[in-house]
GROMACS .gro file of C-alpha atoms in nm:
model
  430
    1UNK     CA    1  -8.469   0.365   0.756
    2UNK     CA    2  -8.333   0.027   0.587
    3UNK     CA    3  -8.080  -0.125   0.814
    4UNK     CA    4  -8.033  -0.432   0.532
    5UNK     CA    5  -7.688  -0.613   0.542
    6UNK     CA    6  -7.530  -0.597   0.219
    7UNK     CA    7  -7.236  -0.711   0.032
    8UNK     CA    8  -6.961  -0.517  -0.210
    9UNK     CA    9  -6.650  -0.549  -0.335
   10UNK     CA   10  -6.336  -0.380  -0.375
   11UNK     CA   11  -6.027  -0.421  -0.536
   12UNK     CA   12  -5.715  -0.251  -0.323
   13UNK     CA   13  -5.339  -0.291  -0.402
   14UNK     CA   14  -5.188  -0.422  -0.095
   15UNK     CA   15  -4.822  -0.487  -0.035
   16UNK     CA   16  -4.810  -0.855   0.131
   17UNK     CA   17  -4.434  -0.958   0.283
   18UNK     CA   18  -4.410  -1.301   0.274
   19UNK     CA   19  -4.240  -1.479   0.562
   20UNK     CA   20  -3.977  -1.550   0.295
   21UNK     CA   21  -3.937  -1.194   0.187
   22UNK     CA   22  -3.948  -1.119   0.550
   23UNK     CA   23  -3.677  -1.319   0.621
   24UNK     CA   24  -3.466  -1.193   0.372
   25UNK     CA   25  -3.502  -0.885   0.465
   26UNK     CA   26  -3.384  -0.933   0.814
   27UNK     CA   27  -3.124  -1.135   0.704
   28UNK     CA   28  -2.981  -0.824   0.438
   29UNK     CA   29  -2.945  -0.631   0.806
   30UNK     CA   30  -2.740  -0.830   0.966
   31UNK     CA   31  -2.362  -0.741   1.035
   32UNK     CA   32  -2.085  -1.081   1.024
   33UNK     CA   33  -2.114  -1.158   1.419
   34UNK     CA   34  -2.518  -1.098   1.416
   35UNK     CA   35  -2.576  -1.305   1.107
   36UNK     CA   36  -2.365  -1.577   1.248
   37UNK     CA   37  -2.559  -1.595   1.578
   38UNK     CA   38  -2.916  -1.560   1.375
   39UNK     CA   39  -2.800  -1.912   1.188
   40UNK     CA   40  -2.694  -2.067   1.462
   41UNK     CA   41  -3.016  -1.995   1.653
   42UNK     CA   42  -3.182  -2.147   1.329
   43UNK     CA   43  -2.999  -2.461   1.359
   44UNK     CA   44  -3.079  -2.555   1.660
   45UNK     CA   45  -3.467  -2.615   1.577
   46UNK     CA   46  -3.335  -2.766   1.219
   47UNK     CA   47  -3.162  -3.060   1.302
   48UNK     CA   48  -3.102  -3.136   0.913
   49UNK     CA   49  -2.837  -2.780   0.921
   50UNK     CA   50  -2.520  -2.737   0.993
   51UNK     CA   51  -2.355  -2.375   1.048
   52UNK     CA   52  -1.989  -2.354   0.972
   53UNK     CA   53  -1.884  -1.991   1.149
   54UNK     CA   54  -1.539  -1.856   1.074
   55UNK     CA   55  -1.536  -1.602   1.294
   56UNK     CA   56  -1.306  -1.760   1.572
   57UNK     CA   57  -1.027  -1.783   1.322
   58UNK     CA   58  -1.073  -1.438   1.148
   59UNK     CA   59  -0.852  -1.496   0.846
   60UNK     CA   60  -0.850  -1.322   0.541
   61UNK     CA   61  -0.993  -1.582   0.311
   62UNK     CA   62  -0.716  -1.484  -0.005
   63UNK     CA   63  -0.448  -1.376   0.176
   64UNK     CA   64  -0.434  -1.603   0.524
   65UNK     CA   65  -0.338  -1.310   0.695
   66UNK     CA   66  -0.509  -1.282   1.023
   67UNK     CA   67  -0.715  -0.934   1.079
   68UNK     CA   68  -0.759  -0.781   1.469
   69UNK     CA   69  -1.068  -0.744   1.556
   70UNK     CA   70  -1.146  -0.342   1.535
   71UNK     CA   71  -1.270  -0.222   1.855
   72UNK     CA   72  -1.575   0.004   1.804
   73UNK     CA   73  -1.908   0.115   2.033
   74UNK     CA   74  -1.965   0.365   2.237
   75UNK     CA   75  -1.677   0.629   2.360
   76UNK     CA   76  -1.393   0.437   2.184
   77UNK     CA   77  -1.209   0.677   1.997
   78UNK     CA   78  -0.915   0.815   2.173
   79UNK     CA   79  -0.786   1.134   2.194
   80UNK     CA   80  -0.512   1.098   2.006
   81UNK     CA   81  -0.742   0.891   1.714
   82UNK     CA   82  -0.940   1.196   1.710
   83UNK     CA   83  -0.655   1.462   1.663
   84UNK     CA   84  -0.477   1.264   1.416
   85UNK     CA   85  -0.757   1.236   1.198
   86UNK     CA   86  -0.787   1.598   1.186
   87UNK     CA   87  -0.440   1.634   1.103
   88UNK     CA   88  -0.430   1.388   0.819
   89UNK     CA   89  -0.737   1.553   0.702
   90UNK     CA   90  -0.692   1.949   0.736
   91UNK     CA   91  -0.315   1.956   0.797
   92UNK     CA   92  -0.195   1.709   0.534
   93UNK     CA   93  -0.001   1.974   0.309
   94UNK     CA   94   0.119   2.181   0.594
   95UNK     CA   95   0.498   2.101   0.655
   96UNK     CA   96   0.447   2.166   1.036
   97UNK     CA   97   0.202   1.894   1.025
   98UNK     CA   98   0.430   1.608   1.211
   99UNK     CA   99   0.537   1.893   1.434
  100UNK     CA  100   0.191   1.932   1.541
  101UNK     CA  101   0.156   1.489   1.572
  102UNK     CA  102   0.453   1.509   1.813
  103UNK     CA  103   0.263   1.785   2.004
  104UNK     CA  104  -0.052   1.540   1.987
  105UNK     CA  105   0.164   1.241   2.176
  106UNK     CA  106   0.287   1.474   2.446
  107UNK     CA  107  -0.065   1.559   2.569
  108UNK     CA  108  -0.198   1.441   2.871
  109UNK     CA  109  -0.557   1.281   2.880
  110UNK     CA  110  -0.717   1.623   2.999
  111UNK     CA  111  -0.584   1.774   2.655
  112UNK     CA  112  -0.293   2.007   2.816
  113UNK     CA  113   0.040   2.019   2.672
  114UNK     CA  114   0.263   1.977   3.011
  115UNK     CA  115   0.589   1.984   2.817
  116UNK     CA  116   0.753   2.350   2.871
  117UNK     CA  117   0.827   2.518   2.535
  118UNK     CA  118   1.223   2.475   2.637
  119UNK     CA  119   1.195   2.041   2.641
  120UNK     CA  120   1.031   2.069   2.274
  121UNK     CA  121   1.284   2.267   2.143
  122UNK     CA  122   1.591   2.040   2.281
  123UNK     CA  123   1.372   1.707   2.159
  124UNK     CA  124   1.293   1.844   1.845
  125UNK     CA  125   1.578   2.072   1.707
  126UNK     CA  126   1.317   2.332   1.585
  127UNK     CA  127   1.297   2.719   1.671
  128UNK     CA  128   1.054   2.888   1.924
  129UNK     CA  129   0.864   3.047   1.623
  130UNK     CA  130   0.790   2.705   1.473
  131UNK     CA  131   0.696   2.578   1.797
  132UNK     CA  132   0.453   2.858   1.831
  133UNK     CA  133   0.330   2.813   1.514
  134UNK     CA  134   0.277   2.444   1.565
  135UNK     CA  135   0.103   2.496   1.883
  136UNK     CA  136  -0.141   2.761   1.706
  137UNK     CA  137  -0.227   2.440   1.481
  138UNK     CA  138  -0.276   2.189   1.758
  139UNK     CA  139  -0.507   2.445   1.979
  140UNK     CA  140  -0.731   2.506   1.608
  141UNK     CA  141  -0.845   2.119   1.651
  142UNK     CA  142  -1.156   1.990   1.817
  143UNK     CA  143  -1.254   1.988   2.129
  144UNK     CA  144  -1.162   2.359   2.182
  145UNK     CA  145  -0.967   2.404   2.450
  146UNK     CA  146  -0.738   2.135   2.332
  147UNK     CA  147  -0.339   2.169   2.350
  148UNK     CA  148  -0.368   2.456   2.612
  149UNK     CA  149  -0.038   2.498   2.882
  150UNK     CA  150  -0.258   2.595   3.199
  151UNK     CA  151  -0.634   2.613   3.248
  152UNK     CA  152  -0.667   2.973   3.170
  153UNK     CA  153  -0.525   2.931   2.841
  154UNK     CA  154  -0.788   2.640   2.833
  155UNK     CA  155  -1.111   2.846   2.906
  156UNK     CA  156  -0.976   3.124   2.691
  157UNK     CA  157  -0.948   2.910   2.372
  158UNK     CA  158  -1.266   2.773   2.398
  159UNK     CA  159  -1.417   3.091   2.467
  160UNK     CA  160  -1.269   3.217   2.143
  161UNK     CA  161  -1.387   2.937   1.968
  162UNK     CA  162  -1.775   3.017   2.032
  163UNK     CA  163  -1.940   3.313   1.856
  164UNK     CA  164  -2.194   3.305   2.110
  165UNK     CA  165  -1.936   3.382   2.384
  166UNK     CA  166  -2.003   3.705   2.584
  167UNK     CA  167  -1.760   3.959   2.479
  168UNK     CA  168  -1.712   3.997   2.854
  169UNK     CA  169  -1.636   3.654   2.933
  170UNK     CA  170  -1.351   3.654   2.712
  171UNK     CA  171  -1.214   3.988   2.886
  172UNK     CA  172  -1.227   3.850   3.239
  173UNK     CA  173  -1.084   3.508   3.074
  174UNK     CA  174  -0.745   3.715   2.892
  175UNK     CA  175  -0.722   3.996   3.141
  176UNK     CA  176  -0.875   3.944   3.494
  177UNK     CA  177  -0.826   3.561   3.521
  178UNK     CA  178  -0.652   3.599   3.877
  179UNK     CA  179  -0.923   3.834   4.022
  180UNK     CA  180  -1.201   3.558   3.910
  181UNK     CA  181  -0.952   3.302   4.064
  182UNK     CA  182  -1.000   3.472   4.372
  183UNK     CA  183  -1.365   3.587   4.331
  184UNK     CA  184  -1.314   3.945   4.318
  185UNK     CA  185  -1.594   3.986   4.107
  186UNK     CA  186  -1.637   4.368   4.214
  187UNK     CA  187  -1.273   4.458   4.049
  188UNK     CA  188  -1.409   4.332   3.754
  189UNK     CA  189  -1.692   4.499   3.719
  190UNK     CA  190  -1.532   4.803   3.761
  191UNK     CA  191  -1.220   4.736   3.548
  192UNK     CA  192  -1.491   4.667   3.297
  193UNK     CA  193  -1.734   4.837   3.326
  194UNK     CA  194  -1.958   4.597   3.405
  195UNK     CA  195  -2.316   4.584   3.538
  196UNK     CA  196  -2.449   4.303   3.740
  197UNK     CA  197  -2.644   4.122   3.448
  198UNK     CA  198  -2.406   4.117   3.192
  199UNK     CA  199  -2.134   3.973   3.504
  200UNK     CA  200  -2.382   3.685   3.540
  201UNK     CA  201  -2.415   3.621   3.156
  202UNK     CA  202  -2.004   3.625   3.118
  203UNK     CA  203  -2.005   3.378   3.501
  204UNK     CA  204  -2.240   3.155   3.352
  205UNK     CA  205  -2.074   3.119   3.014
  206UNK     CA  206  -1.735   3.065   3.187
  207UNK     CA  207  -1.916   2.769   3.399
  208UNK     CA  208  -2.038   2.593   3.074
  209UNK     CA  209  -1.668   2.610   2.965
  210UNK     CA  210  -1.450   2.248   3.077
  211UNK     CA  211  -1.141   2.253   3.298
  212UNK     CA  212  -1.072   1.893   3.071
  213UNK     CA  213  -1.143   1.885   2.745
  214UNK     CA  214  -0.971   1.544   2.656
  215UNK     CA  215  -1.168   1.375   2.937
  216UNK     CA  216  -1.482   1.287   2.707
  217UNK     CA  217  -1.255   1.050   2.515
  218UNK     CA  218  -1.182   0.884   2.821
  219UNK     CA  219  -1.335   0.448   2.733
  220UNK     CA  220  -1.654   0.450   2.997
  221UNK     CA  221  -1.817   0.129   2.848
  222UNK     CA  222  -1.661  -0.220   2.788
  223UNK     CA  223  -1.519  -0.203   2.426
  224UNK     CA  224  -1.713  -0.423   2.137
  225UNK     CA  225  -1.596  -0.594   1.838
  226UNK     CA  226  -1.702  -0.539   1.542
  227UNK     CA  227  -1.578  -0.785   1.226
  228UNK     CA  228  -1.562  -0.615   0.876
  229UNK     CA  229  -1.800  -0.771   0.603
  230UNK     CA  230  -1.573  -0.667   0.302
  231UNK     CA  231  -1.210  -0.573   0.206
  232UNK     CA  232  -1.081  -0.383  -0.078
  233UNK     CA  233  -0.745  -0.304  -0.151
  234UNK     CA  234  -0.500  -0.133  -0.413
  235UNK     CA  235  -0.329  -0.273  -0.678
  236UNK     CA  236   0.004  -0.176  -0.838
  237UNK     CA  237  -0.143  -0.058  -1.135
  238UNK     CA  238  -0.400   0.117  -0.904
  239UNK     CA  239  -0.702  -0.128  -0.962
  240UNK     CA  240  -0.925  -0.209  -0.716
  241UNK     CA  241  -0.980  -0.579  -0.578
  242UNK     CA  242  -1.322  -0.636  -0.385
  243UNK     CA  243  -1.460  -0.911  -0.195
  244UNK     CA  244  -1.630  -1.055   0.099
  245UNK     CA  245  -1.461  -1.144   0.405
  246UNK     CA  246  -1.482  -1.483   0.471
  247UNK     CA  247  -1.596  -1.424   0.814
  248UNK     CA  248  -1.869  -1.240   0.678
  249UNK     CA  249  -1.993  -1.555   0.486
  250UNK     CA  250  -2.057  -1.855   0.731
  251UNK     CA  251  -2.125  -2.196   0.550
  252UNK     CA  252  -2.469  -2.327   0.549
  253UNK     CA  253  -2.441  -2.685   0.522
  254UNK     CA  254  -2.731  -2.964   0.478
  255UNK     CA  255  -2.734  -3.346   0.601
  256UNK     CA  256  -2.854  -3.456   0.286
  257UNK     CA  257  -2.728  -3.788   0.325
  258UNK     CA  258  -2.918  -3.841   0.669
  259UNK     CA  259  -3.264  -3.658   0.432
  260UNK     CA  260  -3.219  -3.911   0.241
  261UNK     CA  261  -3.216  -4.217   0.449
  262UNK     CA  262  -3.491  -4.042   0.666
  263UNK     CA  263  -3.722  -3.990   0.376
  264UNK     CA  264  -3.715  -4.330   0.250
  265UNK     CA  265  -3.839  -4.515   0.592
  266UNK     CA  266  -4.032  -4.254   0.766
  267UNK     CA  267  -4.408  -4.219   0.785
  268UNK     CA  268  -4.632  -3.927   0.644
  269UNK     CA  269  -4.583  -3.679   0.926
  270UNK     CA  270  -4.194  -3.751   0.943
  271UNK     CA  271  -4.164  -3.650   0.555
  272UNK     CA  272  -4.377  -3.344   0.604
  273UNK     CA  273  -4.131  -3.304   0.888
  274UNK     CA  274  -3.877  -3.333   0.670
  275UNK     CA  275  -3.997  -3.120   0.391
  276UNK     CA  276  -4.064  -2.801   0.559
  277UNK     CA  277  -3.742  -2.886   0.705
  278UNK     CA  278  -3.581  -2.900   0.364
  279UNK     CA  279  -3.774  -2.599   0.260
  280UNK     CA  280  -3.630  -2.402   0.527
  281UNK     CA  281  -3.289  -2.501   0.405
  282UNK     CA  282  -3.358  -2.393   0.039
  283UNK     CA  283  -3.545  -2.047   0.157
  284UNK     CA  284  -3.235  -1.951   0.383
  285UNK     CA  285  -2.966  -2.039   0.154
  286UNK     CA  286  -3.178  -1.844  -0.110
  287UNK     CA  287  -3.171  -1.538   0.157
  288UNK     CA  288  -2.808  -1.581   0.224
  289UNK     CA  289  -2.730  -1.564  -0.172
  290UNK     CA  290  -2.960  -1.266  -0.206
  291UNK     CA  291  -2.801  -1.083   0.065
  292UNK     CA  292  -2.399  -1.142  -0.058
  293UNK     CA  293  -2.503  -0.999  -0.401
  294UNK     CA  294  -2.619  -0.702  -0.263
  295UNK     CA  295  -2.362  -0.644  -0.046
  296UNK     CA  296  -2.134  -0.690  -0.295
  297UNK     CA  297  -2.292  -0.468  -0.547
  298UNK     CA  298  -2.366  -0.224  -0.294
  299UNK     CA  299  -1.976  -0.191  -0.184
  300UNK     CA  300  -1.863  -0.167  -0.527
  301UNK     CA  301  -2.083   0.126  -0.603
  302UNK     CA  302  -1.942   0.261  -0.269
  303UNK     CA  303  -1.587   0.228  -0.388
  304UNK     CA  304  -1.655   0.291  -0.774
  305UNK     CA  305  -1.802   0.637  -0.621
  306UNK     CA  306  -1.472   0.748  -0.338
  307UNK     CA  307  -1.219   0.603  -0.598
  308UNK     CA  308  -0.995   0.909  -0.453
  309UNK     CA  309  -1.052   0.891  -0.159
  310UNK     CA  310  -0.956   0.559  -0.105
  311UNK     CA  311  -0.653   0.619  -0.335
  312UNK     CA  312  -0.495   0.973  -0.225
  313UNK     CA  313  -0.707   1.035   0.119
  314UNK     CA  314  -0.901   1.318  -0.027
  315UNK     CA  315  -1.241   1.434   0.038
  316UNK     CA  316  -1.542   1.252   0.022
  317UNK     CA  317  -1.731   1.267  -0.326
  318UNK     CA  318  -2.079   1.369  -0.277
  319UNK     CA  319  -2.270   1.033  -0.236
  320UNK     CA  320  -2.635   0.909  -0.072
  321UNK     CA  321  -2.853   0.649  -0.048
  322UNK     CA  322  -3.034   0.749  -0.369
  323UNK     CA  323  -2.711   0.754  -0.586
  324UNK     CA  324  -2.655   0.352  -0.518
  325UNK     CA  325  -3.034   0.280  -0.516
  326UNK     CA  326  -3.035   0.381  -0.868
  327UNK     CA  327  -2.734   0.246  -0.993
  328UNK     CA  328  -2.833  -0.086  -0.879
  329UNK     CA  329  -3.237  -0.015  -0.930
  330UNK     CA  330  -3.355  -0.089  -0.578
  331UNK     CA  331  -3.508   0.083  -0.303
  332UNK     CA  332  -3.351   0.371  -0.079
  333UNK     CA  333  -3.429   0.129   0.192
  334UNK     CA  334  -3.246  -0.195   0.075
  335UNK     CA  335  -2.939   0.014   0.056
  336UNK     CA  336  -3.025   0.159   0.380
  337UNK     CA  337  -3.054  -0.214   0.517
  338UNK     CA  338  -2.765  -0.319   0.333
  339UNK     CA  339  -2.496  -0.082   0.496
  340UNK     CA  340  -2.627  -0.079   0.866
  341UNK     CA  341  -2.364  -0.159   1.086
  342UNK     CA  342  -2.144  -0.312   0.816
  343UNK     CA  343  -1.774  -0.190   0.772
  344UNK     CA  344  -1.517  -0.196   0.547
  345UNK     CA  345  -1.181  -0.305   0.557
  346UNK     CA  346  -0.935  -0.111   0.341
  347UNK     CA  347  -0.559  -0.016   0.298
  348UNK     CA  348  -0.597   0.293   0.510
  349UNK     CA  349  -0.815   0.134   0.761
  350UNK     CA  350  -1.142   0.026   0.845
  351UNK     CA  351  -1.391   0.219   0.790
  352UNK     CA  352  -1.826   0.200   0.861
  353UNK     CA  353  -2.023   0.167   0.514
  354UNK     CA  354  -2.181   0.506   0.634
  355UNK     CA  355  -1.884   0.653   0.687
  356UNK     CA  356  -1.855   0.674   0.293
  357UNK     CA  357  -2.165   0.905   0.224
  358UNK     CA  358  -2.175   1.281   0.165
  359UNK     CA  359  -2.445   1.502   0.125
  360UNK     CA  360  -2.442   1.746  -0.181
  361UNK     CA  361  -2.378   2.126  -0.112
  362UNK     CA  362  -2.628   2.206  -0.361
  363UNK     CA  363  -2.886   2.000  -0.615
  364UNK     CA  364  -2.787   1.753  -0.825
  365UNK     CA  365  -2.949   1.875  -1.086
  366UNK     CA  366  -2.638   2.152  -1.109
  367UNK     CA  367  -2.321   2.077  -1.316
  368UNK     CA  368  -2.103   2.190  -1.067
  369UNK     CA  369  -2.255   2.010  -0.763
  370UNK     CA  370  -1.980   1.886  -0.460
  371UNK     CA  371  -2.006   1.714  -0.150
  372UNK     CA  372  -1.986   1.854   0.202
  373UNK     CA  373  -1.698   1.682   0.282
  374UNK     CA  374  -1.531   1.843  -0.013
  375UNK     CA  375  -1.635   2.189   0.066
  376UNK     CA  376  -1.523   2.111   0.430
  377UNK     CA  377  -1.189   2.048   0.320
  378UNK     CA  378  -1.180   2.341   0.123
  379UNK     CA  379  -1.203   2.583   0.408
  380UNK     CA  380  -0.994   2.433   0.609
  381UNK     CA  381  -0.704   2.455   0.317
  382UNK     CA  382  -0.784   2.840   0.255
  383UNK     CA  383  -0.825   2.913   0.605
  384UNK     CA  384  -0.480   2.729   0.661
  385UNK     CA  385  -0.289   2.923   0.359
  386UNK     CA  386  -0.403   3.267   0.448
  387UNK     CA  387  -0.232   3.559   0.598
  388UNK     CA  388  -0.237   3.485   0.970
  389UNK     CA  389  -0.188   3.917   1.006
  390UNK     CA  390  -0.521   3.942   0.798
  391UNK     CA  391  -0.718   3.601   0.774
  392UNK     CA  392  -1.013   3.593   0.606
  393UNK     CA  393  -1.386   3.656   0.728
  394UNK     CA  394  -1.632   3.438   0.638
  395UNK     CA  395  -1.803   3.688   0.310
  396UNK     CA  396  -1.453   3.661   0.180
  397UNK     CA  397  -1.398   3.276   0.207
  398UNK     CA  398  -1.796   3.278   0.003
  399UNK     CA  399  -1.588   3.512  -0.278
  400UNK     CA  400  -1.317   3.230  -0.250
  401UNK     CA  401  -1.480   2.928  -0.254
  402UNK     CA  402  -1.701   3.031  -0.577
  403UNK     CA  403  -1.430   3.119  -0.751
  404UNK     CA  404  -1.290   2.754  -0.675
  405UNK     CA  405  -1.713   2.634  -0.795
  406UNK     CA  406  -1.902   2.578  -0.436
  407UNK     CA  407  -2.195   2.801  -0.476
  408UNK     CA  408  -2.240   2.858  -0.094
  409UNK     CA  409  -2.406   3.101   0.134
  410UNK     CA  410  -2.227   3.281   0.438
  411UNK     CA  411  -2.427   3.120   0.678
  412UNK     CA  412  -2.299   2.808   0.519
  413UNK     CA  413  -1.938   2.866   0.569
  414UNK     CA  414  -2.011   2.975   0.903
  415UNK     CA  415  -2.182   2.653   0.992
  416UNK     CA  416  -1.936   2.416   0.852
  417UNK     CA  417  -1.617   2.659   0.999
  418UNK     CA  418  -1.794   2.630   1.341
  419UNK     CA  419  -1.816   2.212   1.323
  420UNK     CA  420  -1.482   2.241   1.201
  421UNK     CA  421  -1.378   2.354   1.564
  422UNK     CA  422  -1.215   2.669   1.377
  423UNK     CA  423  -1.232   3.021   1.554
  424UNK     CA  424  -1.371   3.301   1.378
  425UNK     CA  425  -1.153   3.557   1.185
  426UNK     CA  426  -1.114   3.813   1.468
  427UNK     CA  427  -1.006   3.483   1.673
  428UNK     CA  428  -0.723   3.370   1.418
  429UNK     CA  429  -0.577   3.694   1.363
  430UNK     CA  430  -0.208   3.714   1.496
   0.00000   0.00000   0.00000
């Protein structure tokens, strides 16, 4: 057996990311507050840079207005934020729509409407059958539940909200709530008909149900700021202008005088010193221009794309990752980097750079291809102009929504109805 050492070679194509590349990468990821702290931790082991942060003033950089801060993290959307949203979303055409926003600031923080129907009236001016109306609205929102006048209304709603509830469940819940109040659970077995197993399934369902469905909007964790990177806003003539915050864009500055008079006097290893130092410099300021232009280009593409959205509030247009990557020939991943945890400050609010992307409903590759925010909004405006006596089952809004050019399955409209928080049609009949 030969057991001889030998030599080959082989050529292999190997991706190699230089620390430069590397750095700009990191750099491209980096919100306003992180990218200020990531210079500043630079700085200190460069004596030869200067950061200049703007962050403690916050000021727009055209308009010297001063911006809040825009609280953000974990559990910080209210109650209210959350209902309103829906409203300006699903309700917007509906004239009983600021009916329903006054029913929104009455609620308490479990999500029950305390005020008795007779105190709306007075406050209001409007009739009992508009109230009741506007009440049906509020108690269609998400979380289920919501909007409810006692806790058995509560339990019922959401239990009309799920498909999976047990048909029994929702019996006990309409009918026999006082005999489960007082655990008379052999009354309603026999009122209906009930054996021991399917008592259990309905008792086990009801326990899943909550007694306070505003309470997980309740702040848990310390709120965290979050600074927007860029602004747009409307013109007149309804033009867009687009920019980086200035807050987003902290100053790099270089003691080139003090290089200079270093360089001239120092020995060898001081002016290596100083060149790598330099060199630093020149590769971060390189990063920092590298990252603004995509940004910027990656916003633009962002607004180019939701034009009407951003103009009339209406749905999303379908947009991903891949749409921008090839408008601006880069990788799915740059634009990936590019909008984590970077926001946008516009005319109707701030808004997350991933708040602005919507899948498709179908390929691409058909003509008449929409987003899922648009077919979203589409059910809720049929489901909200139909006949509450006969509303429509989910086959028929299919029939409806092709007619209008979504090309959607059942299944589909059942999904997207069901994270809409809206009951099914046996549920919305009146």
């Amino acid at each position: 057996m030969n057991h001889s050492i030998r030599l080959s070679q082989q050529q292999i194509n190997k991706l190699v990311l230089t620390p430069n590349i590397q750095q700009s990468i990191q750099i491209l990821q980096l919100d306003a507050v992180e990218l200020d702290k990531y210079l500043k931790d630079l700085s200190e082991s460069n004596p030869l840079i200067e950061v200049r942060s703007h962050l403690e003033q916050a000021v727009d950089s055209l308009s010297g207005t001063p911006i809040e801060k825009i609280s953000t993290g974990g559990n910080t959307e209210t109650l209210y934020d959350h209902l309103l949203m829906q409203v300006q979303i699903s309700l917007k055409r509906n004239p009983l729509s600021q009916i329903v926003v006054y029913l929104i600031n009455q609620l308490s923080n479990t999500g029950y409407l305390k005020l008795k129907d007779s105190q709306i009236i007075d406050e209001t001016g409007i009739s009992s059958s508009t109230l009741n109306q506007a009440i049906q609205l509020l108690q269609q929102l998400d979380p289920p539940g919501i909007g409810a006048r006692n806790l058995q209304e509560c339990l019922s709603l959401q239990a009309h909200f799920d498909d999976t509830a047990p048909k029994a469940a929702i019996e006990i819940l309409d009918r026999d709530f006082e005999l489960l109040v007082s655990h008379d659970m052999a009354s309603i077995c026999k009122k209906n008909n009930l054996s021991k197993i399917e008592l259990c399934n309905a008792l086990d369902f009801i326990r899943s149900l909550s007694a306070a469905p505003g309470k997980v909007f309740e702040q848990t964790k310390p709120t965290s700021y979050v600074i927007p990177d860029a602004r747009v806003s409307v013109r007149e003539n309804g033009q867009f202008n687009l920019w980086l915050t200035r807050w987003g864009r902290p100053e790099l500055i270089f003691a080139e005088k003090t290089y200079q008079e270093l360089k001239g006097s120092a020995d060898l290893a001081t002016q290596q010193y100083l060149k790598e130092k330099r060199e630093e410099y020149l590769s971060l300021r390189r990063s920092l221009h590298r990252r603004e232009q995509t940004l910027l280009a990656t916003v633009n593409q962002i607004v180019i794309s939701q034009r009407a959205f951003l103009l009339h509030r209406t749905a999303l247009a379908p947009l991903i990752l891949r749409d921008i990557a090839q408008k601006l020939q880069v990788n799915e991943s740059t634009v990936s980097r590019t909008i984590k945890g970077k926001y946008l400050q516009t005319d109707l609010g701030v808004f997350a750079f991933k708040e602005f992307f919507s899948k498709y409903t179908q390929p691409k590759s058909n003509s008449d291809y929409h987003s899922v925010d648009q077919l979203k909004f589409e059910i809720v405006q049929l489901i909200n102009s139909e006949d509450k006596g006969d509303p429509a089952s989910d086959s028929v809004l299919v029939k409806m929504l092709r007619e209008k050019g979504f090309k959607v399955a059942r299944r589909t409209v059942a999904k997207y109805r069901h994270e809409l928080g809206i009951p099914s049609s046996s549920a919305r009949k009146s």
